[in-house]
Every structure is written in structure tokens, then in C-alpha cells.
Amino acid sequence: MDRQRIGFPSLVAALVSVVMWCCGPLHAAAATDYLNPELRSKVDQLKADVIGSPTTAANAAERTRVLWDWANAFALNGGYVPVNLTAAIRPVNPDRVRPREVAALDGYIRELSLQDTDPKAIGALTADLGPFEARSWATFQQTYTVGTRPIVRGGGLVVGKHFMVDHGDLQTQDPAAPNYLSIASSSGTARFVVDSAPIAGMHGNFRGAANMLFFRLDAGTLQKGDTVTLTYGARSGGSPGLRMPSTSSDFTPFPLYLIFDDSGEQYSLPIQPIRISGTSIAGVHGFAPSVVRPDEAFTISVRAQDRFFNRAQPPYPDWQVYANDELLGALPAAGSAIALLENLRLNSPGVYRITIRSGDGAITGVANPILVSADAQKIQWGDTHGHSGFAEGIGTPDRFMTWARDDARLEFVTHSEHDIWMDDSEWEVLRDNVAKYSEEGRFIAYLGYEWTTSNIYGGHHNVLFRTPADRERVPTQWFPTLSDLYAGLRLGNDPQDVVVIPHAHQAGNYRMGDPKLQPLVEIMSQHGTFEWFGRMYLQHGQQVGFIAASDNHLSQPGYTAPKGGGLSQRGGLGAVLAPETSRDAIFDAMKELRVYATTGDRMILDVSLNDAGMGQRIPFVEKRRIKGRVIGTAPIESITLVRNDEEIWQKDYLSIESGAFAKEETFYLSFDSSSTPMHSGDNPRGWRPWSGRVEVIGADLVTAEPTDFFNADMQAFSTEAGNANAFVFETASRGDASSVRLVLKNIRRGARVKVNLVPTREFGSGPPIYRQLARLPGGDFELALADLERGVLSRTLPFDIYEDRITLRRRIPNGAEDVSFEIEDTGTIQGDYYFIRVKQVNDAMAWSSPIWVGGYPNR
């Protein structure tokens, strides 16, 4: 990329020379320094300047330019860069520089100066690395050895907590209670007291700073070679240990920060790669290709998993795999959680439902349906948006790739780390991994990143490159607005080799778009369901398709465990209609909008308009025939056709509209809320919690079963003690529904479902600009079965502009999982567009990319 043409000539010269110095011939010629003479001179001057005068708004840009080059050179040379340093660097700032930002810069300059001048000053950290079983009670230690710089009274160790790691809350007050943390030192004179110290960023608080546990040295001095040992889950006083995280990982952070004296200035200690394994087997899931040709060889992957979506620990049973209840193959008990049933063939066209059973029948599961067809479009499943510990997630890039390829059995993936937390060394690792893990015909990795800024400057956008060679990220530190991003990408790349995908968490600017770079919009992720977001792009005249992704932060792309907070649902998937699993075929399909989105279930969706497929634009005609087929993973609840932001047709496939109640009936009780922002340009509305009690009156509750309660941190469900007709629950919705399946018998006159909701508060949105997270009132609601109209009864809960809903639906017990539809429409307007929304009874959803009639796309 010709960076001199886009406004920062000093970066070009310095960065090129730094890369050569660290990685090429210059390094061999002057091995005593990782900086070339020009950059060394600038760095030394910067260190002297900061000692003499603090950074100000006036000189911040100049100093951050040097710090950027310095930090990247340090990283390329193998140095440990503090996790939030790159996020603090803003050489091109779209707004005024805030006082806390310049203060942070000086702190990072001093920290890097110490590493540069005296690499042994900070000392060393070691840890018991495990593995430790997920959600077990465990004890482990981290031991810090003092370096050349002593720790004096007022200094000590600050214990951070990564915001994505759900271990027990550490405490120092009760040695007999869970999660007790103790400290000890080899120095006979050192004495620590428990205090607190502020940490900002991913180990404290993103919206400022949070006070974290600080072991402050109150007496004595720690000299070179002294050790300080922190025991997590110390059991000496009777504690059961530390409750370990629920997520398996090869790199779970337990961060520590060092303070040398009473200045309070913190220095990062390199995070240790503590390993968490899965726990005992709780289920099984299978993955199969969605479309195969008659007699084409294919593979089904069988994955033993624990209750947290991790790979289960052994022992594993033998497995039997069935297609439409006929034995397809068997797998003997093995030493791996993932087993492959290979070289399978199905000769007869049709849909095959895959079920998996352990040999003893104790564990059962399913895989996605397979369509055997000679002419159906092949579907490539992928995740274009996920994170590891290179940004603010957890896990290594290798773990990210192996999960995508093996655990989720994806055909393609993008490891799209946030640019604000990425240095040049990490970018090289991501680039190398594309070549390391890609295998034409099986699995394609795309180089990419997430351009990360608040929505007032353009919002978050994922950037994907067709090929990895010679690609440079265009980071928000240097390209701080959306128009800057478009310009930077165009200068360094052929637009045909770039895909840009905005998403709604920090909402992309739907008024802007580059039609040659930005073909897709992400409308669903773990952050929520945001159909409104894609519709806003369409309303503003942009020809874009719909895709979904995980935005997972646990190195779990494609098959994602929900977490609490903002990431409270399973991740989505992108379905790309491409004839083969190849780099160009998949990328071309994304550029051509031959894509659809799902909430994670691998539904098979085929939609056409006058025989034109998803993402296409046909010449103007008045008569439009929309045809389609949905092969679901569960019974299809409804299909809706949207034209120009208006729902013009809907078919309900499950409701019983009238008739006397049978001896036993099935109902679904659903809770749903909108995610649309109240104010134009704001981030989405936050998660809407639902919490309370449900009681069936006038009928016998046979079973109550939640359909989508995958999130152990946020969702709860239990039958009320002493009352088989009642249950208590907690769930949440954000642009979707969360449901409970009720089976009732002996339905009597006056039967009703009584819902008691407790007051709650919205949570987990992107930072709101206008409307803040709101407190929501509780209330009592009754849904009388006699009031059902065409099998449906809703109660609305108005709040601000919103009408949250509780809905009761009378359902047939077993609905169709494979439906076809055909709709005739007429129109006289050039540029009409149509798309399909699918809902399943298990609350899973899918959306086709639009098809346009007449008109012209934005150019």
C-alpha cells in the first residue's frame, strides 16, 4: 500500500525500515538493537521528552507516531506489548484528545522505556498451567520473581480479571470460603495488605477504570530474586478452591500488574497460558455437508461435548449414525472427542435427517439435514467475524483455527481481530495462519480484521481479503472515519479482492457504503438479532446481502457457546452459495451477494424471483413470482416475505387456528423484544431481560421445556417446588424471541396461563449515545385460552417506543420441517426488493439476501 498518499509519510519509512531491521538483513548487521538508527534516535528523544514534559493535546499526535513505530518494532522483535497499548495510540484522531488519553500515553511510553532500557527490570512470571477442568474447583499458583528494579513500600501486585473469563469472584476475606486468594513472599520482611487499584480496559473496565484487588507492600522491600506467590483457590483454610471458567481454552488469562512504588503506575506482566479443558460428556452433535450429489462421498463429524459446548473429556462411547432412522455407519469408542465417519454415500435424491446415538442409547444428538440433489446449489458454511486473545477475547489464533475447522466443521472462516488491539507481529501471525490452515476443497481461512471505532465515526466493520500475500490492514488508528477506511482500502487493493461487512453492535453507518467494497451486512451475532440494521441499508438504496456471524470472543467460531452480558445468544452463521470449497469460489459468491444468514442452525434455504437467485437484480417486470424451499432443522413456524421494508405475505405453518381442545395440547409461550434503536444513529437497544413465574390454571401442565436456553450464565428454568403447574424462569431477547414449550392436558373452562414478571433492567448494548439502558417494570399478565384468536394471543408491554410481547400460540405437535412456497406479486416501481424471513419452532431464524427488480444499484 502506498501509505505516503494517504497522509502519514513518516509511518511508511519507519515501518518499512523497522520490518527490515527486525526480520531481514539489517537485523543481522546490527543485532544489538531492534531499532534502526533513525527510529532509535526518535525513540530516545521521545523518552527524554516525556521525562521533561508530559504529553499534551498539542504534541500527542507527533508522539503517538513514534510510539506506534516503536511498539510494532518491539512486538516484531518478540517483546511483550501491554494489551491496551495499541488501543491508546491515535496518530490521526477524529476528535479532541482527552486528558485521560494523553496520561495513558505517557504511562505506556514509560513502560516501554523500562522494557527498552532494562529488559530485566520487570522480572518474570510463571504459573501452574494446568489443564484444569471447566467449572471444577481447582488450586493453582502464579509466582512472580522480582527483577533488577526493587519493589518498595506502596508497590505490589494488582489482580485483574478478563471480562470474558467467568471464573469465581476472587476474595481475600474468608479462607474457608470459595475462591480464596492468598499471597506469600520469600522475603522475610515483606508484608502485604489488601487494597484496591484502578484498571482500565479489558482487565478492568472498558468505560473508564474499575477498582481491582491490589496486594500493596506495607512493610519491607522486595529485591532482585525475591518471589511473590499468589495461590488461587488456596485450600489451607478450608476453601474448596477456585471455581474455574466454563470455557475450555489453551490460553485463559489471569492477568497481573506490577507497581514498583507509591506512584501507582502499573506495568504489565506477561499473561501466562493457563489451560482449561472440557468436562464430562453431556451430549453429542454432528456436522454434515448440507448438499451432496447422488453417490458423492462425504464425511459426518461426530463431536462429544460437555454442557458448556466444550469438547468433552474421555471416556467416549461408541456411536451409531442414522439417516432417516436407517443405520448409516458406526464409530467405535475412541480417544478423541471428535470422530469422523468418512466415505459415506447416499444414492437416492431427497432430504436425510441425521441422528446420532451412543451404543447404549444414553446419549443422543443430531446433525444438520442433508439434501441429496443433482442440481441444488452447494452451501459453504462460514463465520466471518470472531476473536481470540489477540484482541479482547481469549485463546490463541491456532485454537481459533482448529475450532473453526474441526469443532465447528466450517468450510471457511475469518479471524477478524480488532485493529485497535493488534500490532504488526500479531498481523503476521494471522497472515501465516491463513496459509497454515487453508486446504482447498476442505477449509478456507481468509485474512481479515475488524475496523473498530464508535458509530459516530462509522461503526464496526469487518474487512476480509481474498488472498493473504502483501495485504496490510488499514487500521482505525490512522484511518479514523468510514470514508478514510474506504479510501485506504481502495488505494492498496483491487476492490474485487476486498469484502467489507458492517455490523450493528457499534452500528455501522447505514447512510454510507462503498458498492465495490461492501456487499454484505451482518444482521445477527452473539450480540443480538438486528434485521432492522440490514433493512436500513436497503432503505438507503444500497445493494447489500445479509450474513450472520458469531462475533465470538472465546476462539469458538462457527459453533458458539452463549455468554452473559452483551454476548448472550448463540452465534450466527453465513451460508454462501458456491459450487466448491475454494478461495475464489466462496469470495466471489460473497461479492455477488449469493449469501444468506442464520442464527446458527444450518437450515437449507432456496429462494428465487422469476428464476433469479439471492442477491441478484433482474430487469424490470410487473409480474413477480417468488419461489422457495426451506429445509429446517426443526419444524418451520412461519415464512414472511418482505418487499421494500413492508411485510406483504406471511404463512404460519404450526398454529391451530380453531377447534375444540384435544385431551393433550401443545402451546408455545414466547417473550420477544425489538433491538431497533429509539433514535436514528444510535446503537441498538440492549438486551431485554424476562424474569419471573409462570403458572397454568385450569389445566394440567404435563411438561414445560425451554426451546433455546443455552446460556447457563443468563438463562434459568426450574419447576416450582410443590407445584407441578408452575415454573420460574430467566431469559432475555434482543430482536428475537425466547420460548417455552408447554404441553397441557385436561384443559377446562377458564384455563389460562398466568405470568408474573419481576422488574428488570436492560443490559449489554453497545455504548448508547442517546437512549440509556432502561429499568423495566414488572407486572402480572393472564392469557386465557378462550381468548386465542386463530390460535394466537399476545399481551404487549409498552415502554418508550417499544411494545415488548408475551405471546401464547396453540401448536400442532409435530410440524413440517421441509416446506415449499410460491407467491405471486405485481409491482410498478423500479428497484423493488424482496427478501424472506424464516422462523422455526425452536426460535432459530434465517434470512435470504434480497432480490431486486429493475432500477440500478448504487455506483
Coordinates of N, CA and C in Angstrom, one line a residue, residues 599-748:
T599 N -29.3 -18.0 12.4 CA -29.0 -17.8 13.8 C -28.1 -18.9 14.3
G600 N -27.6 -19.7 13.5 CA -26.7 -20.8 13.9 C -27.1 -22.2 13.4
D601 N -28.4 -22.4 13.2 CA -28.9 -23.6 12.7 C -28.6 -23.7 11.2
R602 N -28.2 -24.9 10.7 CA -27.8 -25.0 9.3 C -29.0 -25.4 8.5
M603 N -30.0 -24.4 8.4 CA -31.1 -24.6 7.5 C -30.7 -24.5 6.1
I604 N -31.4 -25.2 5.2 CA -31.2 -25.1 3.8 C -32.3 -24.2 3.2
L605 N -31.9 -23.1 2.6 CA -32.8 -22.1 2.1 C -32.5 -21.8 0.6
D606 N -33.6 -21.9 -0.2 CA -33.5 -21.7 -1.6 C -34.6 -20.7 -1.9
V607 N -34.3 -19.5 -2.5 CA -35.2 -18.5 -2.8 C -34.9 -18.0 -4.2
S608 N -35.9 -17.8 -5.0 CA -35.7 -17.2 -6.3 C -36.9 -16.3 -6.7
L609 N -36.6 -15.3 -7.6 CA -37.7 -14.4 -8.1 C -37.6 -14.4 -9.6
N610 N -38.6 -14.9 -10.2 CA -38.6 -15.1 -11.7 C -37.3 -15.9 -12.1
D611 N -36.9 -16.9 -11.3 CA -35.8 -17.7 -11.5 C -34.4 -17.1 -11.2
A612 N -34.4 -15.9 -10.8 CA -33.1 -15.2 -10.3 C -32.9 -15.5 -8.9
G613 N -31.7 -15.8 -8.5 CA -31.4 -16.2 -7.1 C -31.1 -15.0 -6.2
M614 N -30.8 -15.4 -5.0 CA -30.5 -14.4 -3.9 C -29.4 -13.4 -4.4
G615 N -29.6 -12.2 -4.0 CA -28.5 -11.1 -4.3 C -28.5 -10.6 -5.7
Q616 N -29.4 -11.1 -6.6 CA -29.4 -10.6 -7.9 C -30.4 -9.5 -8.2
R617 N -30.2 -8.8 -9.3 CA -31.1 -7.8 -9.8 C -31.5 -8.1 -11.2
I618 N -32.8 -8.2 -11.4 CA -33.4 -8.6 -12.7 C -33.9 -7.4 -13.4
P619 N -34.0 -7.4 -14.8 CA -34.7 -6.3 -15.5 C -36.1 -6.1 -15.0
F620 N -36.7 -5.0 -15.1 CA -38.0 -4.6 -14.6 C -39.1 -5.5 -15.3
V621 N -39.9 -6.0 -14.4 CA -41.2 -6.7 -14.9 C -42.2 -6.4 -13.8
E622 N -43.5 -6.4 -14.2 CA -44.5 -6.1 -13.3 C -44.9 -7.4 -12.5
K623 N -44.9 -8.5 -13.2 CA -45.3 -9.8 -12.6 C -44.1 -10.4 -12.0
R624 N -44.1 -10.7 -10.7 CA -43.0 -11.3 -10.0 C -43.5 -12.6 -9.3
R625 N -42.8 -13.7 -9.5 CA -43.1 -15.0 -8.9 C -41.9 -15.4 -8.0
I626 N -42.2 -15.3 -6.7 CA -41.2 -15.7 -5.7 C -41.4 -17.1 -5.3
K627 N -40.4 -17.9 -5.4 CA -40.5 -19.3 -5.1 C -39.4 -19.7 -4.1
G628 N -39.6 -20.7 -3.3 CA -38.6 -21.1 -2.4 C -38.9 -22.4 -1.7
R629 N -37.9 -22.8 -1.0 CA -37.9 -24.0 -0.2 C -37.1 -23.9 1.0
V630 N -37.6 -24.3 2.1 CA -36.9 -24.3 3.4 C -36.8 -25.7 3.9
I631 N -35.6 -26.2 4.2 CA -35.4 -27.5 4.8 C -34.8 -27.1 6.2
G632 N -35.7 -27.2 7.2 CA -35.3 -26.7 8.5 C -34.6 -27.8 9.4
T633 N -34.1 -27.3 10.5 CA -33.5 -28.2 11.5 C -34.5 -28.5 12.6
A634 N -35.7 -27.9 12.5 CA -36.8 -28.1 13.4 C -38.1 -27.7 12.6
P635 N -39.3 -28.0 13.1 CA -40.5 -27.6 12.4 C -40.5 -26.1 12.0
I636 N -40.9 -25.8 10.8 CA -41.0 -24.4 10.4 C -42.2 -23.7 11.0
E637 N -42.0 -22.6 11.7 CA -43.1 -21.9 12.3 C -43.7 -21.0 11.3
S638 N -42.9 -20.1 10.6 CA -43.5 -19.2 9.7 C -42.5 -18.8 8.6
I639 N -43.0 -18.3 7.5 CA -42.2 -17.7 6.5 C -42.9 -16.4 6.1
T640 N -42.0 -15.3 6.1 CA -42.5 -14.0 5.8 C -41.8 -13.4 4.6
L641 N -42.5 -12.8 3.7 CA -42.0 -12.1 2.5 C -42.0 -10.6 2.8
V642 N -40.9 -10.0 2.6 CA -40.7 -8.5 2.8 C -40.4 -7.9 1.5
R643 N -41.2 -6.9 1.1 CA -41.0 -6.1 -0.1 C -40.8 -4.6 0.3
N644 N -39.6 -4.0 0.1 CA -39.4 -2.6 0.3 C -39.8 -2.2 1.8
D645 N -39.3 -3.0 2.7 CA -39.5 -2.8 4.1 C -40.9 -3.0 4.6
E646 N -41.7 -3.7 3.8 CA -43.1 -4.0 4.2 C -43.3 -5.5 4.1
E647 N -43.9 -6.0 5.2 CA -44.2 -7.5 5.2 C -45.5 -7.6 4.4
I648 N -45.4 -8.3 3.2 CA -46.6 -8.3 2.3 C -47.2 -9.7 2.3
W649 N -46.5 -10.7 2.9 CA -47.1 -12.1 2.9 C -46.5 -12.8 4.0
Q650 N -47.3 -13.6 4.7 CA -46.8 -14.5 5.8 C -47.6 -15.7 5.8
K651 N -47.0 -16.9 6.1 CA -47.7 -18.1 6.3 C -47.2 -18.7 7.5
D652 N -48.2 -19.1 8.4 CA -48.0 -19.8 9.6 C -48.2 -21.3 9.4
Y653 N -47.2 -22.1 9.7 CA -47.2 -23.5 9.4 C -47.5 -24.3 10.6
L654 N -47.7 -23.7 11.8 CA -47.9 -24.5 13.0 C -49.1 -24.2 13.8
S655 N -49.7 -23.1 13.7 CA -50.8 -22.7 14.6 C -52.0 -23.5 14.3
I656 N -52.7 -23.9 15.3 CA -54.1 -24.5 15.2 C -55.0 -23.3 15.4
E657 N -55.7 -23.0 14.4 CA -56.5 -21.7 14.4 C -57.8 -21.8 15.2
S658 N -58.4 -23.0 15.2 CA -59.7 -23.2 15.9 C -60.0 -24.6 16.2
G659 N -61.1 -24.9 16.8 CA -61.5 -26.2 17.2 C -61.4 -26.5 18.7
A660 N -62.1 -27.5 19.1 CA -62.1 -27.9 20.5 C -60.8 -28.4 20.9
F661 N -60.4 -28.2 22.2 CA -59.2 -28.7 22.7 C -59.2 -30.3 22.8
A662 N -58.1 -30.8 22.3 CA -57.9 -32.3 22.5 C -57.5 -32.6 23.9
K663 N -57.4 -33.9 24.2 CA -57.1 -34.4 25.5 C -55.7 -33.8 25.9
E664 N -54.8 -33.7 24.9 CA -53.5 -33.1 25.2 C -53.2 -32.1 24.1
E665 N -52.7 -30.9 24.5 CA -52.4 -29.9 23.5 C -51.0 -29.3 23.8
T666 N -50.4 -28.8 22.7 CA -49.1 -28.2 22.8 C -49.2 -26.7 22.6
F667 N -48.6 -25.9 23.4 CA -48.6 -24.4 23.3 C -47.1 -23.9 23.4
Y668 N -46.9 -22.8 22.8 CA -45.6 -22.1 23.0 C -45.8 -20.8 23.6
L669 N -45.1 -20.5 24.7 CA -45.2 -19.2 25.4 C -43.9 -18.5 25.1
S670 N -44.0 -17.4 24.4 CA -42.8 -16.7 23.8 C -42.7 -15.3 24.4
F671 N -41.4 -14.8 24.5 CA -41.1 -13.5 25.0 C -40.2 -12.9 24.0
D672 N -40.6 -11.7 23.4 CA -39.8 -11.1 22.4 C -39.8 -9.6 22.5
S673 N -38.7 -9.0 22.0 CA -38.5 -7.6 22.1 C -37.7 -7.1 20.8
S674 N -37.9 -5.8 20.5 CA -37.2 -5.2 19.4 C -35.8 -4.8 19.8
S675 N -34.9 -4.8 18.8 CA -33.5 -4.3 19.0 C -33.3 -3.0 18.3
T676 N -34.3 -2.5 17.6 CA -34.1 -1.2 16.9 C -33.8 -0.1 17.8
P677 N -32.9 0.8 17.5 CA -32.6 1.9 18.4 C -33.8 2.9 18.3
M678 N -34.0 3.6 19.4 CA -35.1 4.5 19.5 C -34.8 5.8 18.7
H679 N -33.5 6.1 18.7 CA -33.0 7.3 17.9 C -32.2 6.9 16.7
S680 N -32.4 7.6 15.6 CA -31.6 7.3 14.4 C -30.2 7.6 14.7
G681 N -29.3 6.6 14.3 CA -27.9 6.8 14.5 C -27.4 6.2 15.8
D682 N -28.3 5.8 16.7 CA -27.8 5.2 18.0 C -27.5 3.8 17.8
N683 N -26.8 3.2 18.8 CA -26.6 1.8 18.8 C -27.9 1.0 19.1
P684 N -27.9 -0.3 18.9 CA -29.2 -1.0 19.1 C -29.6 -0.9 20.6
R685 N -30.9 -1.1 20.8 CA -31.5 -1.3 22.1 C -30.8 -2.5 22.7
G686 N -30.6 -2.4 24.1 CA -29.9 -3.5 24.8 C -30.8 -4.7 24.9
W687 N -30.2 -5.7 25.6 CA -31.0 -7.0 25.8 C -32.1 -6.6 26.8
R688 N -33.3 -7.2 26.5 CA -34.5 -7.1 27.3 C -34.6 -8.3 28.2
P689 N -34.3 -8.2 29.5 CA -34.5 -9.4 30.4 C -35.9 -9.7 30.6
W690 N -36.2 -11.0 30.8 CA -37.5 -11.5 31.2 C -37.3 -12.5 32.4
S691 N -37.9 -12.2 33.5 CA -37.7 -13.0 34.7 C -39.0 -13.0 35.5
G692 N -39.3 -14.2 36.0 CA -40.5 -14.3 36.8 C -41.0 -15.7 36.9
R693 N -42.3 -15.8 37.1 CA -43.0 -17.1 37.4 C -44.2 -17.3 36.4
V694 N -44.4 -18.5 36.0 CA -45.5 -18.9 35.1 C -46.3 -20.0 35.8
E695 N -47.6 -19.8 35.8 CA -48.5 -20.9 36.4 C -49.6 -21.1 35.5
V696 N -49.9 -22.4 35.2 CA -51.0 -22.9 34.4 C -52.2 -23.1 35.4
I697 N -53.3 -22.5 35.1 CA -54.5 -22.6 35.9 C -55.6 -23.2 35.0
G698 N -56.3 -24.2 35.5 CA -57.4 -24.7 34.8 C -57.0 -25.8 33.8
A699 N -55.8 -26.3 33.9 CA -55.3 -27.4 33.1 C -54.2 -28.0 33.8
D700 N -53.8 -29.2 33.4 CA -52.6 -29.9 34.0 C -51.4 -29.7 33.1
L701 N -50.3 -29.2 33.7 CA -49.1 -28.9 33.0 C -48.3 -30.3 32.9
V702 N -48.3 -30.9 31.8 CA -47.6 -32.2 31.6 C -46.1 -31.9 31.6
T703 N -45.6 -31.1 30.7 CA -44.2 -30.7 30.6 C -44.1 -29.3 30.2
A704 N -43.0 -28.7 30.7 CA -42.6 -27.3 30.3 C -41.1 -27.4 29.9
E705 N -40.8 -27.0 28.7 CA -39.4 -27.2 28.2 C -39.0 -26.0 27.4
P706 N -38.0 -25.2 27.9 CA -37.5 -24.1 27.1 C -36.8 -24.5 25.8
T707 N -37.0 -23.7 24.8 CA -36.5 -24.1 23.4 C -35.1 -23.7 23.1
D708 N -34.7 -22.6 23.8 CA -33.4 -22.0 23.4 C -32.5 -21.6 24.6
F709 N -32.7 -22.3 25.7 CA -32.0 -21.9 26.9 C -30.6 -22.5 26.9
F710 N -29.7 -21.9 26.2 CA -28.3 -22.4 26.1 C -27.3 -21.7 27.0
N711 N -27.8 -20.6 27.6 CA -26.9 -19.7 28.3 C -27.0 -19.9 29.8
A712 N -26.1 -20.7 30.4 CA -26.2 -21.0 31.8 C -25.9 -19.8 32.6
D713 N -25.2 -18.8 32.1 CA -24.9 -17.6 32.9 C -26.1 -16.6 33.0
M714 N -27.0 -16.7 32.0 CA -28.1 -15.7 32.0 C -29.4 -16.3 32.1
Q715 N -29.6 -17.5 31.5 CA -30.9 -18.2 31.5 C -31.1 -19.2 32.6
A716 N -32.3 -19.3 33.1 CA -32.6 -20.3 34.2 C -34.0 -20.8 34.0
F717 N -34.2 -22.0 34.4 CA -35.5 -22.6 34.3 C -35.7 -23.7 35.3
S718 N -36.7 -23.7 36.1 CA -36.9 -24.8 37.1 C -38.4 -24.8 37.5
T719 N -38.9 -26.1 37.7 CA -40.2 -26.3 38.2 C -40.3 -25.8 39.6
E720 N -41.4 -25.2 39.9 CA -41.6 -24.6 41.3 C -41.8 -25.8 42.3
A721 N -41.1 -25.7 43.4 CA -41.2 -26.8 44.4 C -42.6 -26.8 44.9
G722 N -43.2 -28.0 44.9 CA -44.5 -28.2 45.5 C -45.7 -27.8 44.6
N723 N -45.4 -27.4 43.4 CA -46.4 -27.0 42.4 C -46.0 -27.4 41.0
A724 N -46.5 -28.6 40.6 CA -46.1 -29.1 39.2 C -46.7 -28.3 38.1
N725 N -47.6 -27.3 38.4 CA -48.2 -26.5 37.4 C -47.5 -25.2 37.2
A726 N -46.4 -25.0 37.9 CA -45.7 -23.7 37.9 C -44.2 -23.8 37.7
F727 N -43.6 -22.8 37.1 CA -42.2 -22.8 36.9 C -41.7 -21.4 37.0
V728 N -40.4 -21.2 37.4 CA -39.7 -19.9 37.4 C -38.7 -19.9 36.3
F729 N -38.4 -18.7 35.8 CA -37.5 -18.7 34.6 C -36.8 -17.3 34.5
E730 N -35.7 -17.3 33.8 CA -35.0 -16.1 33.4 C -34.5 -16.3 32.0
T731 N -34.7 -15.3 31.2 CA -34.2 -15.3 29.8 C -34.1 -13.9 29.3
A732 N -33.7 -13.7 28.1 CA -33.6 -12.4 27.5 C -33.8 -12.4 26.0
S733 N -34.2 -11.3 25.4 CA -34.4 -11.2 24.0 C -33.8 -9.9 23.5
R734 N -33.4 -9.9 22.2 CA -32.9 -8.7 21.6 C -33.1 -8.9 20.1
G735 N -34.3 -8.5 19.7 CA -34.6 -8.6 18.2 C -35.1 -10.0 17.9
D736 N -35.4 -10.9 18.9 CA -35.8 -12.2 18.6 C -36.8 -12.6 19.7
A737 N -37.1 -13.9 19.7 CA -38.0 -14.5 20.8 C -37.3 -15.6 21.5
S738 N -37.7 -15.7 22.8 CA -37.3 -16.8 23.6 C -38.5 -17.5 24.1
S739 N -38.6 -18.8 23.9 CA -39.9 -19.5 24.1 C -39.8 -20.7 25.1
V740 N -40.9 -21.1 25.6 CA -41.1 -22.3 26.4 C -42.2 -23.1 25.8
R741 N -41.9 -24.4 25.6 CA -43.0 -25.3 25.1 C -43.7 -25.9 26.2
L742 N -45.1 -25.7 26.2 CA -46.0 -26.2 27.2 C -46.8 -27.3 26.6
V743 N -46.9 -28.4 27.3 CA -47.9 -29.5 27.0 C -48.9 -29.6 28.1
L744 N -50.2 -29.3 27.7 CA -51.3 -29.3 28.7 C -52.3 -30.4 28.4
K745 N -52.9 -30.9 29.5 CA -53.9 -31.9 29.3 C -55.1 -31.5 30.3
N746 N -56.2 -32.2 30.1 CA -57.4 -31.9 30.9 C -57.7 -30.4 31.0
I747 N -57.7 -29.8 29.8 CA -58.0 -28.3 29.7 C -59.5 -28.1 30.0
R748 N -59.7 -27.3 31.0 CA -61.0 -27.0 31.5 C -61.5 -25.6 31.1

